[in-house]
mmCIF file of C-alpha atoms in Angstrom:
data_model
loop_
_atom_site.group_PDB
_atom_site.id
_atom_site.type_symbol
_atom_site.label_atom_id
_atom_site.label_comp_id
_atom_site.label_asym_id
_atom_site.label_seq_id
_atom_site.Cartn_x
_atom_site.Cartn_y
_atom_site.Cartn_z
ATOM 1 C CA UNK A 1 27.739 -3.112 -13.237
ATOM 2 C CA UNK A 2 24.856 -2.664 -10.828
ATOM 3 C CA UNK A 3 21.927 -0.667 -12.351
ATOM 4 C CA UNK A 4 19.990 1.472 -10.023
ATOM 5 C CA UNK A 5 16.480 2.531 -11.641
ATOM 6 C CA UNK A 6 14.848 5.456 -9.411
ATOM 7 C CA UNK A 7 11.169 5.398 -10.678
ATOM 8 C CA UNK A 8 9.081 8.796 -10.969
ATOM 9 C CA UNK A 9 5.361 9.126 -11.444
ATOM 10 C CA UNK A 10 3.210 12.327 -11.257
ATOM 11 C CA UNK A 11 2.963 13.231 -7.775
ATOM 12 C CA UNK A 12 5.941 11.609 -6.430
ATOM 13 C CA UNK A 13 7.838 12.884 -3.231
ATOM 14 C CA UNK A 14 11.012 14.771 -4.234
ATOM 15 C CA UNK A 15 13.210 13.741 -1.291
ATOM 16 C CA UNK A 16 11.976 10.127 -1.432
ATOM 17 C CA UNK A 17 13.544 9.793 -4.992
ATOM 18 C CA UNK A 18 16.318 12.341 -4.945
ATOM 19 C CA UNK A 19 17.898 11.140 -1.522
ATOM 20 C CA UNK A 20 18.420 7.764 -2.787
ATOM 21 C CA UNK A 21 19.442 8.934 -6.196
ATOM 22 C CA UNK A 22 22.236 10.951 -4.724
ATOM 23 C CA UNK A 23 23.445 8.308 -2.338
ATOM 24 C CA UNK A 24 24.070 5.980 -5.342
ATOM 25 C CA UNK A 25 25.524 8.589 -7.352
ATOM 26 C CA UNK A 26 27.969 9.545 -4.514
ATOM 27 C CA UNK A 27 29.019 5.847 -4.353
ATOM 28 C CA UNK A 28 30.389 6.172 -7.964
ATOM 29 C CA UNK A 29 32.982 8.450 -6.654
ATOM 30 C CA UNK A 30 34.216 5.474 -4.725
ATOM 31 C CA UNK A 31 33.798 2.958 -7.251
ATOM 32 C CA UNK A 32 34.856 2.344 -10.833
ATOM 33 C CA UNK A 33 32.149 1.426 -13.434
ATOM 34 C CA UNK A 34 30.074 -0.542 -10.505
ATOM 35 C CA UNK A 35 27.042 1.387 -10.738
ATOM 36 C CA UNK A 36 24.733 3.168 -13.239
ATOM 37 C CA UNK A 37 22.039 5.403 -11.814
ATOM 38 C CA UNK A 38 19.186 6.767 -13.799
ATOM 39 C CA UNK A 39 15.820 8.288 -13.423
ATOM 40 C CA UNK A 40 13.092 6.532 -15.202
ATOM 41 C CA UNK A 41 9.104 6.195 -15.430
ATOM 42 C CA UNK A 42 6.911 3.195 -16.185
ATOM 43 C CA UNK A 43 5.971 4.994 -19.470
ATOM 44 C CA UNK A 44 9.431 6.123 -20.749
ATOM 45 C CA UNK A 45 11.404 9.359 -20.992
ATOM 46 C CA UNK A 46 9.442 12.451 -19.996
ATOM 47 C CA UNK A 47 9.197 15.395 -17.800
ATOM 48 C CA UNK A 48 7.507 14.172 -14.528
ATOM 49 C CA UNK A 49 5.552 16.620 -11.988
ATOM 50 C CA UNK A 50 6.453 16.081 -8.522
ATOM 51 C CA UNK A 51 4.057 16.464 -5.653
ATOM 52 C CA UNK A 52 2.820 19.858 -3.875
ATOM 53 C CA UNK A 53 4.701 22.643 -5.662
ATOM 54 C CA UNK A 54 4.846 20.801 -8.970
ATOM 55 C CA UNK A 55 8.585 20.812 -9.665
ATOM 56 C CA UNK A 56 9.468 19.119 -13.139
ATOM 57 C CA UNK A 57 12.113 16.532 -13.095
ATOM 58 C CA UNK A 58 13.130 14.793 -16.480
ATOM 59 C CA UNK A 59 13.333 11.039 -16.522
ATOM 60 C CA UNK A 60 15.447 9.883 -19.355
ATOM 61 C CA UNK A 61 14.453 6.320 -19.316
ATOM 62 C CA UNK A 62 11.891 3.565 -19.129
ATOM 63 C CA UNK A 63 11.800 1.080 -16.273
ATOM 64 C CA UNK A 64 13.359 -2.156 -17.233
ATOM 65 C CA UNK A 65 12.248 -5.070 -14.802
ATOM 66 C CA UNK A 66 14.671 -7.400 -16.507
ATOM 67 C CA UNK A 67 17.707 -5.321 -15.673
ATOM 68 C CA UNK A 68 19.804 -6.742 -12.909
ATOM 69 C CA UNK A 69 20.286 -4.237 -10.049
ATOM 70 C CA UNK A 70 17.941 -2.038 -7.889
ATOM 71 C CA UNK A 71 14.548 -0.347 -8.502
ATOM 72 C CA UNK A 72 13.622 2.334 -5.986
ATOM 73 C CA UNK A 73 10.089 3.439 -5.895
ATOM 74 C CA UNK A 74 9.282 6.598 -4.025
ATOM 75 C CA UNK A 75 5.946 7.730 -2.388
ATOM 76 C CA UNK A 76 3.621 10.700 -2.999
ATOM 77 C CA UNK A 77 3.770 14.335 -1.729
ATOM 78 C CA UNK A 78 0.359 16.086 -1.596
ATOM 79 C CA UNK A 79 -2.790 16.579 0.701
ATOM 80 C CA UNK A 80 -3.030 14.076 3.420
ATOM 81 C CA UNK A 81 -6.839 14.111 3.797
ATOM 82 C CA UNK A 82 -9.577 14.324 1.039
ATOM 83 C CA UNK A 83 -10.586 12.615 -1.926
ATOM 84 C CA UNK A 84 -8.971 15.107 -4.568
ATOM 85 C CA UNK A 85 -6.558 14.171 -7.259
ATOM 86 C CA UNK A 86 -3.906 16.262 -5.286
ATOM 87 C CA UNK A 87 -4.286 13.815 -2.035
ATOM 88 C CA UNK A 88 -1.643 11.288 -1.389
ATOM 89 C CA UNK A 89 -4.220 8.331 -1.325
ATOM 90 C CA UNK A 90 -5.219 9.383 -4.827
ATOM 91 C CA UNK A 91 -1.766 9.924 -6.141
ATOM 92 C CA UNK A 92 -0.548 6.487 -4.691
ATOM 93 C CA UNK A 93 -3.730 4.878 -6.137
ATOM 94 C CA UNK A 94 -3.050 6.275 -9.478
ATOM 95 C CA UNK A 95 0.525 4.896 -9.566
ATOM 96 C CA UNK A 96 -0.830 1.491 -8.330
ATOM 97 C CA UNK A 97 -3.324 1.574 -11.212
ATOM 98 C CA UNK A 98 -0.579 2.455 -13.736
ATOM 99 C CA UNK A 99 1.744 0.384 -15.781
ATOM 100 C CA UNK A 100 4.284 0.509 -12.898
ATOM 101 C CA UNK A 101 2.439 -2.206 -10.918
ATOM 102 C CA UNK A 102 2.964 -4.955 -13.742
ATOM 103 C CA UNK A 103 6.504 -3.828 -14.249
ATOM 104 C CA UNK A 104 7.304 -4.197 -10.725
ATOM 105 C CA UNK A 105 5.699 -7.619 -10.397
ATOM 106 C CA UNK A 106 8.055 -8.721 -13.214
ATOM 107 C CA UNK A 107 10.935 -7.281 -11.335
ATOM 108 C CA UNK A 108 9.892 -9.099 -7.997
ATOM 109 C CA UNK A 109 9.791 -12.431 -9.826
ATOM 110 C CA UNK A 110 13.375 -12.058 -10.440
ATOM 111 C CA UNK A 111 16.440 -13.161 -8.344
ATOM 112 C CA UNK A 112 18.618 -10.671 -9.817
ATOM 113 C CA UNK A 113 16.581 -7.575 -8.992
ATOM 114 C CA UNK A 114 16.084 -5.734 -5.751
ATOM 115 C CA UNK A 115 13.090 -3.615 -5.238
ATOM 116 C CA UNK A 116 13.359 -0.993 -2.586
ATOM 117 C CA UNK A 117 10.509 1.688 -1.545
ATOM 118 C CA UNK A 118 10.600 4.807 0.477
ATOM 119 C CA UNK A 119 7.809 6.101 2.492
ATOM 120 C CA UNK A 120 4.593 5.533 0.613
ATOM 121 C CA UNK A 121 6.200 3.446 -2.187
ATOM 122 C CA UNK A 122 5.542 0.254 -0.353
ATOM 123 C CA UNK A 123 2.007 1.393 -0.452
ATOM 124 C CA UNK A 124 2.105 1.701 -4.285
ATOM 125 C CA UNK A 125 3.095 -1.883 -4.384
ATOM 126 C CA UNK A 126 0.795 -3.218 -1.910
ATOM 127 C CA UNK A 127 -2.249 -1.368 -3.266
ATOM 128 C CA UNK A 128 -1.246 -3.096 -6.535
ATOM 129 C CA UNK A 129 -1.645 -6.391 -4.865
ATOM 130 C CA UNK A 130 2.251 -7.260 -4.706
ATOM 131 C CA UNK A 131 3.044 -7.246 -1.030
ATOM 132 C CA UNK A 132 0.593 -9.990 0.254
ATOM 133 C CA UNK A 133 2.169 -11.894 3.079
ATOM 134 C CA UNK A 134 5.567 -9.777 2.841
ATOM 135 C CA UNK A 135 6.919 -7.848 5.612
ATOM 136 C CA UNK A 136 7.179 -4.119 4.964
ATOM 137 C CA UNK A 137 7.126 -0.720 6.436
ATOM 138 C CA UNK A 138 5.852 2.712 5.444
ATOM 139 C CA UNK A 139 5.257 6.246 6.645
ATOM 140 C CA UNK A 140 3.658 5.684 10.231
ATOM 141 C CA UNK A 141 0.318 7.438 8.974
ATOM 142 C CA UNK A 142 0.245 4.418 6.278
ATOM 143 C CA UNK A 143 0.861 1.529 8.556
ATOM 144 C CA UNK A 144 -2.953 0.623 8.968
ATOM 145 C CA UNK A 145 -3.589 0.855 5.310
ATOM 146 C CA UNK A 146 -0.449 -1.344 4.616
ATOM 147 C CA UNK A 147 -1.915 -4.024 6.780
ATOM 148 C CA UNK A 148 -5.148 -3.598 4.982
ATOM 149 C CA UNK A 149 -3.857 -4.876 1.784
ATOM 150 C CA UNK A 150 -2.460 -8.138 3.291
ATOM 151 C CA UNK A 151 1.069 -7.017 3.877
ATOM 152 C CA UNK A 152 2.798 -7.791 7.038
ATOM 153 C CA UNK A 153 3.561 -4.118 8.871
ATOM 154 C CA UNK A 154 6.826 -4.044 10.710
ATOM 155 C CA UNK A 155 7.730 -0.787 12.727
ATOM 156 C CA UNK A 156 11.302 -0.242 11.571
ATOM 157 C CA UNK A 157 13.092 2.127 9.719
ATOM 158 C CA UNK A 158 14.065 -0.340 7.303
ATOM 159 C CA UNK A 159 12.608 -3.504 6.528
ATOM 160 C CA UNK A 160 14.653 -6.207 4.733
ATOM 161 C CA UNK A 161 12.505 -8.984 3.063
ATOM 162 C CA UNK A 162 14.805 -10.593 0.661
ATOM 163 C CA UNK A 163 14.421 -8.961 -2.777
ATOM 164 C CA UNK A 164 12.120 -6.456 -1.331
ATOM 165 C CA UNK A 165 13.556 -3.861 1.016
ATOM 166 C CA UNK A 166 11.172 -0.935 2.231
ATOM 167 C CA UNK A 167 11.874 2.395 4.274
ATOM 168 C CA UNK A 168 9.701 4.150 6.680
ATOM 169 C CA UNK A 169 9.330 8.040 6.471
ATOM 170 C CA UNK A 170 10.452 10.487 3.943
ATOM 171 C CA UNK A 171 14.191 10.828 5.145
ATOM 172 C CA UNK A 172 14.400 6.958 5.309
ATOM 173 C CA UNK A 173 15.479 7.256 1.515
ATOM 174 C CA UNK A 174 18.823 7.917 2.889
ATOM 175 C CA UNK A 175 18.896 4.772 5.125
ATOM 176 C CA UNK A 176 17.639 2.525 2.451
ATOM 177 C CA UNK A 177 20.079 3.502 -0.048
ATOM 178 C CA UNK A 178 22.945 3.271 2.323
ATOM 179 C CA UNK A 179 21.842 0.001 3.713
ATOM 180 C CA UNK A 180 21.775 -1.227 0.191
ATOM 181 C CA UNK A 181 25.191 0.099 -0.574
ATOM 182 C CA UNK A 182 26.513 -1.983 2.358
ATOM 183 C CA UNK A 183 24.496 -4.797 1.329
ATOM 184 C CA UNK A 184 25.614 -5.073 -2.297
ATOM 185 C CA UNK A 185 29.074 -3.198 -2.372
ATOM 186 C CA UNK A 186 30.122 -3.705 1.314
ATOM 187 C CA UNK A 187 30.498 -1.727 4.466
ATOM 188 C CA UNK A 188 33.314 0.455 3.492
ATOM 189 C CA UNK A 189 31.512 1.836 0.485
ATOM 190 C CA UNK A 190 28.530 2.906 2.608
ATOM 191 C CA UNK A 191 30.846 4.028 5.330
ATOM 192 C CA UNK A 192 32.505 6.556 2.766
ATOM 193 C CA UNK A 193 29.256 7.941 1.580
ATOM 194 C CA UNK A 194 28.059 8.467 5.158
ATOM 195 C CA UNK A 195 31.092 10.265 5.825
ATOM 196 C CA UNK A 196 30.806 12.414 2.645
ATOM 197 C CA UNK A 197 27.109 13.100 3.565
ATOM 198 C CA UNK A 198 27.775 13.720 7.330
ATOM 199 C CA UNK A 199 24.935 11.368 8.060
ATOM 200 C CA UNK A 200 24.542 8.300 10.143
ATOM 201 C CA UNK A 201 21.778 5.570 9.494
ATOM 202 C CA UNK A 202 19.303 5.293 12.004
ATOM 203 C CA UNK A 203 17.846 2.019 13.628
ATOM 204 C CA UNK A 204 18.282 -1.698 13.038
ATOM 205 C CA UNK A 205 17.410 -3.068 9.752
ATOM 206 C CA UNK A 206 14.652 -5.605 10.505
ATOM 207 C CA UNK A 207 15.175 -9.087 8.920
ATOM 208 C CA UNK A 208 13.379 -12.215 9.626
ATOM 209 C CA UNK A 209 16.470 -13.717 11.012
ATOM 210 C CA UNK A 210 17.787 -14.971 14.338
ATOM 211 C CA UNK A 211 15.703 -15.367 17.589
ATOM 212 C CA UNK A 212 12.397 -13.832 17.673
ATOM 213 C CA UNK A 213 11.259 -11.986 20.602
ATOM 214 C CA UNK A 214 8.851 -13.980 22.773
ATOM 215 C CA UNK A 215 6.294 -11.326 22.683
ATOM 216 C CA UNK A 216 6.421 -10.986 18.911
ATOM 217 C CA UNK A 217 2.907 -11.040 17.292
ATOM 218 C CA UNK A 218 3.133 -13.007 14.071
ATOM 219 C CA UNK A 219 -0.452 -13.352 12.012
ATOM 220 C CA UNK A 220 -1.508 -16.832 12.006
ATOM 221 C CA UNK A 221 -3.155 -16.252 8.523
ATOM 222 C CA UNK A 222 -4.111 -13.397 6.202
ATOM 223 C CA UNK A 223 -7.136 -12.769 8.245
ATOM 224 C CA UNK A 224 -5.154 -11.335 11.071
ATOM 225 C CA UNK A 225 -4.519 -8.351 9.099
ATOM 226 C CA UNK A 226 -8.268 -7.501 8.953
ATOM 227 C CA UNK A 227 -9.129 -5.357 12.016
ATOM 228 C CA UNK A 228 -12.087 -7.080 14.041
ATOM 229 C CA UNK A 229 -15.245 -5.391 14.374
ATOM 230 C CA UNK A 230 -17.027 -7.917 16.581
ATOM 231 C CA UNK A 231 -18.755 -6.551 19.607
ATOM 232 C CA UNK A 232 -19.454 -9.224 22.390
ATOM 233 C CA UNK A 233 -22.238 -7.360 23.751
ATOM 234 C CA UNK A 234 -24.432 -7.771 20.632
ATOM 235 C CA UNK A 235 -25.001 -10.381 18.012
ATOM 236 C CA UNK A 236 -26.475 -10.862 14.719
ATOM 237 C CA UNK A 237 -29.502 -12.348 15.899
ATOM 238 C CA UNK A 238 -30.799 -8.948 16.775
ATOM 239 C CA UNK A 239 -34.152 -8.033 15.378
ATOM 240 C CA UNK A 240 -32.841 -5.208 13.516
ATOM 241 C CA UNK A 241 -31.282 -7.438 11.155
ATOM 242 C CA UNK A 242 -34.469 -7.543 9.084
ATOM 243 C CA UNK A 243 -33.959 -3.967 8.085
ATOM 244 C CA UNK A 244 -30.837 -5.063 6.055
ATOM 245 C CA UNK A 245 -32.207 -8.415 4.443
ATOM 246 C CA UNK A 246 -32.490 -7.810 0.467
ATOM 247 C CA UNK A 247 -30.335 -6.842 -2.644
ATOM 248 C CA UNK A 248 -28.886 -3.351 -2.751
ATOM 249 C CA UNK A 249 -27.368 -1.459 -5.542
ATOM 250 C CA UNK A 250 -24.767 0.570 -4.055
ATOM 251 C CA UNK A 251 -22.323 3.161 -5.081
ATOM 252 C CA UNK A 252 -18.959 3.837 -3.362
ATOM 253 C CA UNK A 253 -16.980 7.007 -3.762
ATOM 254 C CA UNK A 254 -13.431 6.332 -3.400
ATOM 255 C CA UNK A 255 -10.249 8.410 -3.972
ATOM 256 C CA UNK A 256 -9.509 6.295 -7.102
ATOM 257 C CA UNK A 257 -13.175 6.546 -8.669
ATOM 258 C CA UNK A 258 -16.680 5.324 -7.912
ATOM 259 C CA UNK A 259 -17.535 1.729 -7.817
ATOM 260 C CA UNK A 260 -20.857 0.099 -8.362
ATOM 261 C CA UNK A 261 -21.502 -2.951 -6.072
ATOM 262 C CA UNK A 262 -24.265 -5.475 -5.547
ATOM 263 C CA UNK A 263 -24.762 -6.137 -1.918
ATOM 264 C CA UNK A 264 -27.189 -9.114 -0.839
ATOM 265 C CA UNK A 265 -27.816 -9.524 2.678
ATOM 266 C CA UNK A 266 -30.119 -12.372 4.177
ATOM 267 C CA UNK A 267 -30.381 -14.240 7.602
ATOM 268 C CA UNK A 268 -29.954 -17.934 8.243
ATOM 269 C CA UNK A 269 -31.310 -19.121 11.678
ATOM 270 C CA UNK A 270 -31.147 -15.475 12.878
ATOM 271 C CA UNK A 271 -27.433 -15.033 11.877
ATOM 272 C CA UNK A 272 -26.825 -12.227 9.226
ATOM 273 C CA UNK A 273 -24.774 -12.858 6.296
ATOM 274 C CA UNK A 274 -23.836 -11.224 3.110
ATOM 275 C CA UNK A 275 -21.691 -11.003 0.016
ATOM 276 C CA UNK A 276 -20.718 -8.034 -2.395
ATOM 277 C CA UNK A 277 -20.826 -8.636 -6.274
ATOM 278 C CA UNK A 278 -18.678 -6.464 -8.558
ATOM 279 C CA UNK A 279 -18.637 -7.376 -12.007
ATOM 280 C CA UNK A 280 -17.932 -11.226 -12.058
ATOM 281 C CA UNK A 281 -16.596 -10.955 -8.681
ATOM 282 C CA UNK A 282 -18.615 -12.216 -5.723
ATOM 283 C CA UNK A 283 -17.091 -11.732 -2.142
ATOM 284 C CA UNK A 284 -18.575 -12.878 1.147
ATOM 285 C CA UNK A 285 -18.815 -10.754 4.217
ATOM 286 C CA UNK A 286 -16.258 -11.284 6.832
ATOM 287 C CA UNK A 287 -17.572 -11.080 10.473
ATOM 288 C CA UNK A 288 -20.924 -9.494 9.763
ATOM 289 C CA UNK A 289 -22.373 -8.003 12.889
ATOM 290 C CA UNK A 290 -25.086 -5.677 14.106
ATOM 291 C CA UNK A 291 -23.922 -2.705 15.934
ATOM 292 C CA UNK A 292 -27.160 -1.128 17.559
ATOM 293 C CA UNK A 293 -28.724 0.165 14.549
ATOM 294 C CA UNK A 294 -25.915 -0.367 11.827
ATOM 295 C CA UNK A 295 -24.418 -3.490 10.042
ATOM 296 C CA UNK A 296 -20.718 -3.791 10.122
ATOM 297 C CA UNK A 297 -18.607 -6.203 8.288
ATOM 298 C CA UNK A 298 -15.196 -6.518 6.504
ATOM 299 C CA UNK A 299 -14.489 -7.251 2.912
ATOM 300 C CA UNK A 300 -11.530 -8.203 1.021
ATOM 301 C CA UNK A 301 -11.444 -6.653 -2.429
ATOM 302 C CA UNK A 302 -9.286 -6.814 -5.423
ATOM 303 C CA UNK A 303 -10.657 -3.982 -7.539
ATOM 304 C CA UNK A 304 -9.578 -1.265 -8.045
ATOM 305 C CA UNK A 305 -7.074 -1.980 -5.447
ATOM 306 C CA UNK A 306 -6.404 -5.036 -3.137
ATOM 307 C CA UNK A 307 -7.638 -3.971 0.156
ATOM 308 C CA UNK A 308 -9.235 -5.251 3.210
ATOM 309 C CA UNK A 309 -12.126 -2.666 3.939
ATOM 310 C CA UNK A 310 -14.212 -2.116 7.041
ATOM 311 C CA UNK A 311 -18.003 -1.377 6.213
ATOM 312 C CA UNK A 312 -20.429 0.367 8.292
ATOM 313 C CA UNK A 313 -24.006 1.129 7.090
ATOM 314 C CA UNK A 314 -27.354 2.145 8.110
ATOM 315 C CA UNK A 315 -30.851 1.577 6.427
ATOM 316 C CA UNK A 316 -33.899 3.777 6.277
ATOM 317 C CA UNK A 317 -36.548 1.935 4.578
ATOM 318 C CA UNK A 318 -35.103 1.197 1.022
ATOM 319 C CA UNK A 319 -32.299 3.495 1.320
ATOM 320 C CA UNK A 320 -28.867 2.537 2.650
ATOM 321 C CA UNK A 321 -25.992 4.888 3.579
ATOM 322 C CA UNK A 322 -22.647 4.479 5.164
ATOM 323 C CA UNK A 323 -18.958 4.434 4.784
ATOM 324 C CA UNK A 324 -16.106 1.771 3.617
ATOM 325 C CA UNK A 325 -12.808 2.495 5.277
ATOM 326 C CA UNK A 326 -9.123 1.197 5.046
ATOM 327 C CA UNK A 327 -6.418 2.598 7.260
ATOM 328 C CA UNK A 328 -4.990 5.789 5.995
ATOM 329 C CA UNK A 329 -7.312 6.148 3.164
ATOM 330 C CA UNK A 330 -10.264 8.709 3.958
ATOM 331 C CA UNK A 331 -13.620 6.944 4.544
ATOM 332 C CA UNK A 332 -15.605 6.364 1.279
ATOM 333 C CA UNK A 333 -19.025 7.165 1.206
ATOM 334 C CA UNK A 334 -21.524 4.504 0.453
ATOM 335 C CA UNK A 335 -25.316 5.154 -0.867
ATOM 336 C CA UNK A 336 -27.549 2.443 -2.038
ATOM 337 C CA UNK A 337 -31.249 1.287 -2.977
ATOM 338 C CA UNK A 338 -32.960 -1.948 -2.333
ATOM 339 C CA UNK A 339 -33.896 -3.622 -5.328
ATOM 340 C CA UNK A 340 -35.399 -6.913 -3.830
ATOM 341 C CA UNK A 341 -36.445 -8.422 -0.498
ATOM 342 C CA UNK A 342 -38.172 -5.365 1.265
ATOM 343 C CA UNK A 343 -37.935 -5.169 4.702
ATOM 344 C CA UNK A 344 -40.425 -6.690 6.959
#
């Protein structure tokens, strides 16, 4: 028997979860004792509040990552913009910071479990650091953010990366579930459910197989997923560099809480360089560059989420202000004060 566990978390998108749930349940009409479908959470049986209108759905079980079969992770439904708890980035971040990430990590480590995601579900996994180097898709609004986590974004309706199958927009949950029926039970069962639903799957399922188009852009390394911020018309030897030199205690207000980060900025033979320290982690700046009166750099962080962030800051005397940005996530405000190495 194939177990299908559809995961719910507070703020989940109803269609992301219920569409695959109904597809798999419909398949049981054409098979005998082949599928067992249930709604689960990372915490155990409880009522789970969906996004936007807050419909409560009862989950009857706890996610078991060792149970052979299929696990489906939906995305979130809420405000697209903003930092509030009802925003999609905040809901996804909360799910990524829950026990769900550890459970899915265990599931992905098994050969007898397929983890499937719908829409923003892939971002939950990616923000938890589970998709680095793996091909995946999400809602078109989140593709930049997906790349910022170290995943390899693929613009397809469904992406098959072995034991990871991801779907794009909200309605792709139907396509993901029907594809998995075909993959696990064969095309006749999938076709029977398609006929029952009067729905035909869209698009080609992308897999890293066969001939690759000669125009295909494949990142040579992880750094290719970090957007470039270099400006050939300006360089880090600019005299404005001195206003940024020193140690800065900064606070970054993100959708998942405030971060206290120590920035250390210096110059070496006129070339600006820096690092960010958070707790015991010290991370070097990537591609620091002066853009007129601003300093910009990329930074690969792991806390509270794994993200490749783009920073842009200004300095006015002993005060620093700016933003940190990663794809779909709203720009996070940065404020700071120089604690050593006063500007010259």
